PDB file of C-alpha atoms and ligand atoms in Angstrom:
ATOM      1  CA  MET A   1      82.029  -2.596  94.080  1.00  0.00           C
ATOM      2  CA  LEU A   2      78.378  -3.205  93.760  1.00  0.00           C
ATOM      3  CA  LEU A   3      78.713  -5.994  96.298  1.00  0.00           C
ATOM      4  CA  GLY A   4      80.323  -3.627  98.793  1.00  0.00           C
ATOM      5  CA  ILE A   5      77.627  -1.104  98.511  1.00  0.00           C
ATOM      6  CA  LEU A   6      75.098  -3.837  99.066  1.00  0.00           C
ATOM      7  CA  THR A   7      76.758  -5.170 102.208  1.00  0.00           C
ATOM      8  CA  ILE A   8      76.857  -1.676 103.759  1.00  0.00           C
ATOM      9  CA  ARG A   9      73.188  -1.085 103.093  1.00  0.00           C
ATOM     10  CA  ILE A  10      72.264  -4.479 104.710  1.00  0.00           C
ATOM     11  CA  ALA A  11      74.582  -3.754 107.584  1.00  0.00           C
ATOM     12  CA  ASN A  12      72.772  -0.432 108.310  1.00  0.00           C
ATOM     13  CA  SER A  13      69.356  -1.612 108.054  1.00  0.00           C
ATOM     14  CA  ASN A  14      67.215  -3.297 110.677  1.00  0.00           C
ATOM     15  CA  PRO A  15      67.922  -6.923 109.834  1.00  0.00           C
ATOM     16  CA  LEU A  16      64.244  -7.883 110.998  1.00  0.00           C
ATOM     17  CA  TYR A  17      62.947  -6.309 107.697  1.00  0.00           C
ATOM     18  CA  LEU A  18      65.313  -8.420 105.503  1.00  0.00           C
ATOM     19  CA  PHE A  19      65.222 -11.880 107.039  1.00  0.00           C
ATOM     20  CA  LYS A  20      63.970 -13.413 110.018  1.00  0.00           C
ATOM     21  CA  MET A  21      66.337 -13.822 112.908  1.00  0.00           C
ATOM     22  CA  LYS A  22      66.611 -17.337 114.100  1.00  0.00           C
ATOM     23  CA  LEU A  23      66.268 -18.027 117.936  1.00  0.00           C
ATOM     24  CA  LEU A  24      66.798 -21.244 119.686  1.00  0.00           C
ATOM     25  CA  LEU A  25      64.554 -21.924 122.606  1.00  0.00           C
ATOM     26  CA  ILE A  26      65.596 -24.756 125.008  1.00  0.00           C
ATOM     27  CA  GLU A  27      62.622 -25.278 127.304  1.00  0.00           C
ATOM     28  CA  ASP A  28      60.679 -28.208 128.453  1.00  0.00           C
ATOM     29  CA  GLU A  29      57.480 -26.890 129.877  1.00  0.00           C
ATOM     30  CA  PRO A  30      54.937 -27.039 127.023  1.00  0.00           C
ATOM     31  CA  ALA A  31      52.869 -24.110 128.461  1.00  0.00           C
ATOM     32  CA  VAL A  32      55.938 -21.863 128.523  1.00  0.00           C
ATOM     33  CA  VAL A  33      57.161 -23.008 125.028  1.00  0.00           C
ATOM     34  CA  SER A  34      53.755 -22.228 123.599  1.00  0.00           C
ATOM     35  CA  VAL A  35      53.493 -18.807 124.987  1.00  0.00           C
ATOM     36  CA  ILE A  36      57.182 -17.865 124.084  1.00  0.00           C
ATOM     37  CA  THR A  37      56.946 -19.337 120.538  1.00  0.00           C
ATOM     38  CA  ARG A  38      53.640 -17.513 119.684  1.00  0.00           C
ATOM     39  CA  GLY A  39      54.873 -14.186 121.125  1.00  0.00           C
ATOM     40  CA  LEU A  40      58.386 -14.392 119.357  1.00  0.00           C
ATOM     41  CA  THR A  41      56.981 -15.532 115.955  1.00  0.00           C
ATOM     42  CA  GLU A  42      54.430 -12.582 116.112  1.00  0.00           C
ATOM     43  CA  ALA A  43      57.376 -10.391 116.825  1.00  0.00           C
ATOM     44  CA  GLY A  44      59.021 -11.563 113.654  1.00  0.00           C
ATOM     45  CA  TYR A  45      61.501 -14.060 114.915  1.00  0.00           C
ATOM     46  CA  GLU A  46      61.908 -17.586 113.671  1.00  0.00           C
ATOM     47  CA  VAL A  47      61.916 -19.967 116.751  1.00  0.00           C
ATOM     48  CA  THR A  48      63.387 -23.450 116.994  1.00  0.00           C
ATOM     49  CA  VAL A  49      62.348 -25.399 120.119  1.00  0.00           C
ATOM     50  CA  ALA A  50      64.461 -28.059 121.808  1.00  0.00           C
ATOM     51  CA  PRO A  51      62.547 -29.780 124.614  1.00  0.00           C
ATOM     52  CA  ASP A  52      65.563 -30.910 126.714  1.00  0.00           C
ATOM     53  CA  GLY A  53      69.156 -29.924 127.398  1.00  0.00           C
ATOM     54  CA  ALA A  54      70.869 -32.592 125.276  1.00  0.00           C
ATOM     55  CA  THR A  55      68.787 -31.734 122.188  1.00  0.00           C
ATOM     56  CA  GLY A  56      69.333 -28.023 122.597  1.00  0.00           C
ATOM     57  CA  LEU A  57      73.120 -28.406 123.006  1.00  0.00           C
ATOM     58  CA  GLN A  58      73.099 -30.614 119.910  1.00  0.00           C
ATOM     59  CA  LEU A  59      71.182 -27.965 117.822  1.00  0.00           C
ATOM     60  CA  ALA A  60      73.433 -25.124 119.038  1.00  0.00           C
ATOM     61  CA  LEU A  61      76.579 -26.996 118.143  1.00  0.00           C
ATOM     62  CA  ASP A  62      75.320 -28.337 114.815  1.00  0.00           C
ATOM     63  CA  ASN A  63      73.554 -25.014 113.555  1.00  0.00           C
ATOM     64  CA  ARG A  64      75.627 -21.982 114.399  1.00  0.00           C
ATOM     65  CA  THR A  65      73.260 -19.503 112.638  1.00  0.00           C
ATOM     66  CA  PHE A  66      71.005 -18.780 115.764  1.00  0.00           C
ATOM     67  CA  SER A  67      71.249 -15.155 116.696  1.00  0.00           C
ATOM     68  CA  LEU A  68      70.381 -15.731 120.307  1.00  0.00           C
ATOM     69  CA  ILE A  69      69.683 -18.776 122.639  1.00  0.00           C
ATOM     70  CA  ILE A  70      66.918 -18.717 125.254  1.00  0.00           C
ATOM     71  CA  LEU A  71      67.888 -21.316 127.812  1.00  0.00           C
ATOM     72  CA  ASP A  72      65.884 -22.745 130.716  1.00  0.00           C
ATOM     73  CA  VAL A  73      67.859 -23.849 133.733  1.00  0.00           C
ATOM     74  CA  MET A  74      65.814 -26.778 134.903  1.00  0.00           C
ATOM     75  CA  LEU A  75      65.808 -29.127 132.025  1.00  0.00           C
ATOM     76  CA  PRO A  76      65.745 -32.828 131.421  1.00  0.00           C
ATOM     77  CA  ALA A  77      68.775 -34.702 129.997  1.00  0.00           C
ATOM     78  CA  LEU A  78      71.244 -31.826 130.696  1.00  0.00           C
ATOM     79  CA  ASN A  79      70.489 -28.808 132.784  1.00  0.00           C
ATOM     80  CA  GLY A  80      70.813 -25.309 131.452  1.00  0.00           C
ATOM     81  CA  ILE A  81      74.073 -24.447 133.429  1.00  0.00           C
ATOM     82  CA  GLU A  82      75.726 -27.521 131.667  1.00  0.00           C
ATOM     83  CA  VAL A  83      74.310 -26.651 128.354  1.00  0.00           C
ATOM     84  CA  CYS A  84      75.716 -23.069 128.700  1.00  0.00           C
ATOM     85  CA  LYS A  85      79.233 -24.209 129.776  1.00  0.00           C
ATOM     86  CA  ALA A  86      79.281 -26.726 126.922  1.00  0.00           C
ATOM     87  CA  ILE A  87      78.295 -23.990 124.319  1.00  0.00           C
ATOM     88  CA  ARG A  88      80.936 -21.673 125.622  1.00  0.00           C
ATOM     89  CA  ARG A  89      83.586 -24.395 125.739  1.00  0.00           C
ATOM     90  CA  GLU A  90      83.070 -24.747 122.012  1.00  0.00           C
ATOM     91  CA  GLU A  91      83.645 -20.982 121.676  1.00  0.00           C
ATOM     92  CA  ILE A  92      80.207 -20.251 120.461  1.00  0.00           C
ATOM     93  CA  ALA A  93      79.644 -16.602 121.247  1.00  0.00           C
ATOM     94  CA  THR A  94      75.825 -16.562 120.534  1.00  0.00           C
ATOM     95  CA  PRO A  95      74.127 -14.463 123.278  1.00  0.00           C
ATOM     96  CA  ILE A  96      72.447 -16.728 125.807  1.00  0.00           C
ATOM     97  CA  LEU A  97      69.491 -15.462 127.919  1.00  0.00           C
ATOM     98  CA  MET A  98      68.899 -17.726 130.854  1.00  0.00           C
ATOM     99  CA  LEU A  99      65.426 -18.404 132.272  1.00  0.00           C
ATOM    100  CA  THR A 100      65.550 -19.312 135.928  1.00  0.00           C
ATOM    101  CA  ALA A 101      62.771 -20.216 138.342  1.00  0.00           C
ATOM    102  CA  LEU A 102      65.080 -19.412 141.293  1.00  0.00           C
ATOM    103  CA  GLY A 103      65.834 -15.587 141.514  1.00  0.00           C
ATOM    104  CA  THR A 104      68.304 -15.715 144.216  1.00  0.00           C
ATOM    105  CA  THR A 105      71.680 -14.007 143.752  1.00  0.00           C
ATOM    106  CA  GLU A 106      73.374 -17.375 144.074  1.00  0.00           C
ATOM    107  CA  ASN A 107      71.404 -18.783 141.047  1.00  0.00           C
ATOM    108  CA  ILE A 108      71.793 -15.758 138.944  1.00  0.00           C
ATOM    109  CA  VAL A 109      75.513 -15.643 139.579  1.00  0.00           C
ATOM    110  CA  MET A 110      75.826 -19.330 138.788  1.00  0.00           C
ATOM    111  CA  GLY A 111      73.987 -18.686 135.520  1.00  0.00           C
ATOM    112  CA  LEU A 112      76.052 -15.704 134.558  1.00  0.00           C
ATOM    113  CA  ASP A 113      79.288 -17.536 135.614  1.00  0.00           C
ATOM    114  CA  SER A 114      78.425 -20.426 133.299  1.00  0.00           C
ATOM    115  CA  GLY A 115      78.534 -17.964 130.351  1.00  0.00           C
ATOM    116  CA  ALA A 116      75.066 -16.618 129.998  1.00  0.00           C
ATOM    117  CA  ASP A 117      74.833 -13.024 128.932  1.00  0.00           C
ATOM    118  CA  ASP A 118      71.602 -12.151 130.837  1.00  0.00           C
ATOM    119  CA  TYR A 119      68.745 -13.904 132.823  1.00  0.00           C
ATOM    120  CA  LEU A 120      65.093 -13.515 133.463  1.00  0.00           C
ATOM    121  CA  VAL A 121      63.333 -14.852 136.549  1.00  0.00           C
ATOM    122  CA  LYS A 122      60.134 -16.859 136.038  1.00  0.00           C
ATOM    123  CA  PRO A 123      57.381 -15.971 135.649  1.00  0.00           C
ATOM    124  CA  PHE A 124      58.004 -13.136 133.387  1.00  0.00           C
ATOM    125  CA  LYS A 125      55.951 -10.979 131.008  1.00  0.00           C
ATOM    126  CA  LEU A 126      56.457 -11.620 127.348  1.00  0.00           C
ATOM    127  CA  ALA A 127      57.168  -7.901 126.672  1.00  0.00           C
ATOM    128  CA  GLU A 128      60.049  -8.183 129.105  1.00  0.00           C
ATOM    129  CA  LEU A 129      61.493 -11.203 127.379  1.00  0.00           C
ATOM    130  CA  GLU A 130      61.150  -9.354 124.042  1.00  0.00           C
ATOM    131  CA  ALA A 131      62.890  -6.263 125.482  1.00  0.00           C
ATOM    132  CA  ARG A 132      65.807  -8.450 126.921  1.00  0.00           C
ATOM    133  CA  ILE A 133      66.153 -10.009 123.434  1.00  0.00           C
ATOM    134  CA  ARG A 134      66.306  -6.754 121.605  1.00  0.00           C
ATOM    135  CA  SER A 135      68.864  -5.467 124.065  1.00  0.00           C
ATOM    136  CA  LEU A 136      71.087  -8.562 123.813  1.00  0.00           C
ATOM    137  CA  LEU A 137      70.905  -8.364 119.922  1.00  0.00           C
ATOM    138  CA  ARG A 138      71.685  -4.687 120.122  1.00  0.00           C
ATOM    139  CA  ARG A 139      74.663  -5.231 122.369  1.00  0.00           C
ATOM    140  CA  LYS A 140      76.074  -7.952 120.065  1.00  0.00           C
ATOM    141  CA  SER A 141      75.822  -5.627 116.995  1.00  0.00           C
ATOM    142  CA  ASN A 142      77.307  -2.795 118.968  1.00  0.00           C
ATOM    143  CA  THR A 143      80.506  -4.650 119.601  1.00  0.00           C
ATOM    144  CA  THR A 144      83.034  -3.003 117.525  1.00  0.00           C
ATOM    145  CA  PRO A 145      85.455  -5.378 116.000  1.00  0.00           C
ATOM    146  CA  VAL A 146      88.990  -4.745 117.280  1.00  0.00           C
ATOM    147  CA  ILE A 147      91.278  -4.337 114.317  1.00  0.00           C
ATOM    148  CA  ASN A 148      94.541  -4.337 116.291  1.00  0.00           C
ATOM    149  CA  SER A 149      93.966  -7.298 118.712  1.00  0.00           C
ATOM    150  CA  ALA A 150      96.678  -6.012 120.979  1.00  0.00           C
ATOM    151  CA  LEU A 151      94.752  -2.912 121.807  1.00  0.00           C
ATOM    152  CA  LEU A 152      91.763  -3.077 124.227  1.00  0.00           C
ATOM    153  CA  GLN A 153      89.597  -0.112 124.416  1.00  0.00           C
ATOM    154  CA  ILE A 154      86.337   1.161 125.991  1.00  0.00           C
ATOM    155  CA  GLY A 155      85.564   4.918 125.733  1.00  0.00           C
ATOM    156  CA  ASN A 156      88.621   6.907 125.882  1.00  0.00           C
ATOM    157  CA  LEU A 157      90.460   4.247 127.841  1.00  0.00           C
ATOM    158  CA  THR A 158      92.990   2.021 126.067  1.00  0.00           C
ATOM    159  CA  LEU A 159      95.233  -0.814 127.125  1.00  0.00           C
ATOM    160  CA  ASP A 160      97.905  -2.202 124.732  1.00  0.00           C
ATOM    161  CA  THR A 161      98.548  -5.758 125.692  1.00  0.00           C
ATOM    162  CA  ASP A 162     101.885  -5.786 123.879  1.00  0.00           C
ATOM    163  CA  THR A 163     103.491  -2.872 125.646  1.00  0.00           C
ATOM    164  CA  LYS A 164     101.308  -3.161 128.853  1.00  0.00           C
ATOM    165  CA  ALA A 165     100.620   0.593 128.516  1.00  0.00           C
ATOM    166  CA  ALA A 166      97.322   2.057 129.708  1.00  0.00           C
ATOM    167  CA  THR A 167      96.041   5.439 128.758  1.00  0.00           C
ATOM    168  CA  ARG A 168      92.923   7.544 129.505  1.00  0.00           C
ATOM    169  CA  ALA A 169      92.194  10.475 127.252  1.00  0.00           C
ATOM    170  CA  GLY A 170      95.776  10.275 126.076  1.00  0.00           C
ATOM    171  CA  ASN A 171      97.363  10.230 129.603  1.00  0.00           C
ATOM    172  CA  ASN A 172      99.479   7.429 130.675  1.00  0.00           C
ATOM    173  CA  ILE A 173      98.330   5.395 133.666  1.00  0.00           C
ATOM    174  CA  GLN A 174     100.801   3.511 135.870  1.00  0.00           C
ATOM    175  CA  LEU A 175      99.482   0.097 136.993  1.00  0.00           C
ATOM    176  CA  THR A 176     100.702  -2.637 139.271  1.00  0.00           C
ATOM    177  CA  ALA A 177     100.895  -6.183 137.821  1.00  0.00           C
ATOM    178  CA  THR A 178      97.551  -7.129 139.607  1.00  0.00           C
ATOM    179  CA  GLU A 179      95.837  -3.861 138.530  1.00  0.00           C
ATOM    180  CA  TYR A 180      96.926  -4.530 135.006  1.00  0.00           C
ATOM    181  CA  ARG A 181      95.530  -8.160 134.977  1.00  0.00           C
ATOM    182  CA  LEU A 182      92.345  -6.834 136.481  1.00  0.00           C
ATOM    183  CA  LEU A 183      91.894  -4.235 133.957  1.00  0.00           C
ATOM    184  CA  GLU A 184      92.830  -6.474 131.081  1.00  0.00           C
ATOM    185  CA  PHE A 185      90.170  -9.038 132.091  1.00  0.00           C
ATOM    186  CA  LEU A 186      87.617  -6.222 132.482  1.00  0.00           C
ATOM    187  CA  LEU A 187      88.369  -4.878 129.103  1.00  0.00           C
ATOM    188  CA  LYS A 188      88.239  -8.350 127.412  1.00  0.00           C
ATOM    189  CA  ASN A 189      84.645  -8.798 128.929  1.00  0.00           C
ATOM    190  CA  PRO A 190      82.823  -5.503 128.247  1.00  0.00           C
ATOM    191  CA  ARG A 191      79.178  -5.161 129.082  1.00  0.00           C
ATOM    192  CA  ARG A 192      79.135  -8.372 130.959  1.00  0.00           C
ATOM    193  CA  VAL A 193      78.296  -8.783 134.599  1.00  0.00           C
ATOM    194  CA  LEU A 194      81.488 -10.117 136.301  1.00  0.00           C
ATOM    195  CA  SER A 195      80.964 -11.665 139.598  1.00  0.00           C
ATOM    196  CA  ARG A 196      83.632 -11.135 142.407  1.00  0.00           C
ATOM    197  CA  MET A 197      84.238 -14.804 142.352  1.00  0.00           C
ATOM    198  CA  GLU A 198      84.907 -14.807 138.624  1.00  0.00           C
ATOM    199  CA  LEU A 199      87.225 -11.981 138.938  1.00  0.00           C
ATOM    200  CA  LEU A 200      89.039 -13.632 141.865  1.00  0.00           C
ATOM    201  CA  GLU A 201      89.509 -16.696 139.820  1.00  0.00           C
ATOM    202  CA  GLN A 202      90.482 -15.157 136.514  1.00  0.00           C
ATOM    203  CA  VAL A 203      92.788 -12.468 137.902  1.00  0.00           C
ATOM    204  CA  TRP A 204      94.304 -13.963 141.165  1.00  0.00           C
ATOM    205  CA  GLY A 205      93.773 -17.516 140.122  1.00  0.00           C
ATOM    206  CA  ILE A 206      93.051 -18.611 143.614  1.00  0.00           C
ATOM    207  CA  ASP A 207      90.289 -20.829 144.888  1.00  0.00           C
ATOM    208  CA  PHE A 208      87.215 -19.013 145.806  1.00  0.00           C
ATOM    209  CA  ASN A 209      87.222 -19.693 149.506  1.00  0.00           C
ATOM    210  CA  MET A 210      89.422 -16.705 149.448  1.00  0.00           C
ATOM    211  CA  ASN A 211      87.728 -13.492 150.633  1.00  0.00           C
ATOM    212  CA  THR A 212      86.348 -11.640 147.637  1.00  0.00           C
ATOM    213  CA  LYS A 213      86.900  -8.302 149.486  1.00  0.00           C
ATOM    214  CA  VAL A 214      90.265  -8.216 147.740  1.00  0.00           C
ATOM    215  CA  VAL A 215      88.337  -7.616 144.521  1.00  0.00           C
ATOM    216  CA  ASP A 216      86.619  -4.520 145.861  1.00  0.00           C
ATOM    217  CA  VAL A 217      89.850  -3.152 147.068  1.00  0.00           C
ATOM    218  CA  TYR A 218      91.598  -3.545 143.720  1.00  0.00           C
ATOM    219  CA  ILE A 219      88.526  -2.192 141.883  1.00  0.00           C
ATOM    220  CA  ASN A 220      88.884   0.859 144.029  1.00  0.00           C
ATOM    221  CA  TYR A 221      92.618   1.199 143.204  1.00  0.00           C
ATOM    222  CA  LEU A 222      91.828   0.837 139.531  1.00  0.00           C
ATOM    223  CA  ARG A 223      89.056   3.383 139.646  1.00  0.00           C
ATOM    224  CA  LYS A 224      91.278   5.946 141.461  1.00  0.00           C
ATOM    225  CA  LYS A 225      93.915   5.620 138.651  1.00  0.00           C
ATOM    226  CA  ILE A 226      91.510   5.471 135.632  1.00  0.00           C
ATOM    227  CA  ASN A 227      89.118   8.234 136.757  1.00  0.00           C
ATOM    228  CA  LYS A 228      91.726  10.848 137.427  1.00  0.00           C
ATOM    229  CA  ASN A 229      90.812  14.436 136.218  1.00  0.00           C
ATOM    230  CA  ASN A 230      87.126  13.671 136.631  1.00  0.00           C
ATOM    231  CA  GLN A 231      86.841  11.183 133.932  1.00  0.00           C
ATOM    232  CA  PRO A 232      83.490   9.364 133.937  1.00  0.00           C
ATOM    233  CA  GLU A 233      83.121   5.924 135.538  1.00  0.00           C
ATOM    234  CA  LEU A 234      83.714   2.943 133.436  1.00  0.00           C
ATOM    235  CA  ILE A 235      83.888   0.188 135.965  1.00  0.00           C
ATOM    236  CA  GLN A 236      80.157  -0.033 137.011  1.00  0.00           C
ATOM    237  CA  THR A 237      78.997  -1.663 140.267  1.00  0.00           C
ATOM    238  CA  VAL A 238      76.098  -4.114 139.694  1.00  0.00           C
ATOM    239  CA  THR A 239      74.488  -4.413 143.142  1.00  0.00           C
ATOM    240  CA  GLY A 240      74.565  -7.821 144.622  1.00  0.00           C
ATOM    241  CA  LEU A 241      76.313  -9.287 141.479  1.00  0.00           C
ATOM    242  CA  GLY A 242      79.634  -7.656 140.758  1.00  0.00           C
ATOM    243  CA  TYR A 243      81.112  -5.316 138.223  1.00  0.00           C
ATOM    244  CA  MET A 244      80.529  -4.450 134.666  1.00  0.00           C
ATOM    245  CA  MET A 245      82.922  -2.608 132.339  1.00  0.00           C
ATOM    246  CA  LYS A 246      80.881  -0.069 130.252  1.00  0.00           C
ATOM    247  CA  GLU A 247      80.342   3.590 129.576  1.00  0.00           C
ATOM    248  CA  ASN A 248      77.643   4.947 131.829  1.00  0.00           C
ATOM    249  CA  ASN A 249      75.418   6.160 129.071  1.00  0.00           C
ATOM    250  CA  GLU A 250      75.277   2.550 127.387  1.00  0.00           C
ATOM    251  CA  ASP A 251      71.884   0.881 127.488  1.00  0.00           C
ATOM    252  CA  THR A 252      71.700  -2.087 129.934  1.00  0.00           C
ATOM    253  CA  ALA A 253      68.017  -2.733 129.859  1.00  0.00           C
TER     254      ALA A 253
HETATM  255 CA1   CA B   1      62.136 -26.481 133.067  1.00  0.00          CA
END
């Protein structure tokens, strides 16, 4: 009983006041390491540094108590994309913030497709890095555990993966097989930018030389069905990147 009360109190408090959150920084440039480490230590985090991709991956696999991983893309031994993919292959769900020197859409999409949760283009301000970290940690703690794993939900939209029934505000939605697969994938990946290519691969299972326009077409079909009766938009367009399933009022900083 006592233990139960204690657990609730801890869960409702800001964890920074109780223990230092551990972050893993995988970065090879000493100047960048020094600035980030100093800044984040001052902000109350405990930072472990890995100077190359292989060491970073090993640390992430061996020590699963990190709250977040900051991962540079251009790294010796193993690049950041490979490290990210390897971490996700091991089903480690720790939020990953990728640092990229190349801010092109192509590079950002590659990072997000490899399993990163967010990215920051170099050079960046320390304050921005800290804000992104807070946002990712908040997102992680906001993820409501799904008690009935067959039921996927966001806002007032639910999808029962056993009966394949979709409802919005209690009203049934009739979906085609493709619309169902698309909605299921979106609901299984809330608050994540999903590129058209990723959606194409995951939902249609065809190679990505296929025109990604088909994704936009089906997103529109889905929107028409789930937004009936003026329900607010849940499938957000992320300009130049893809789509994100989230309620409009959620923070995406
Ligand atoms: Ca680097």
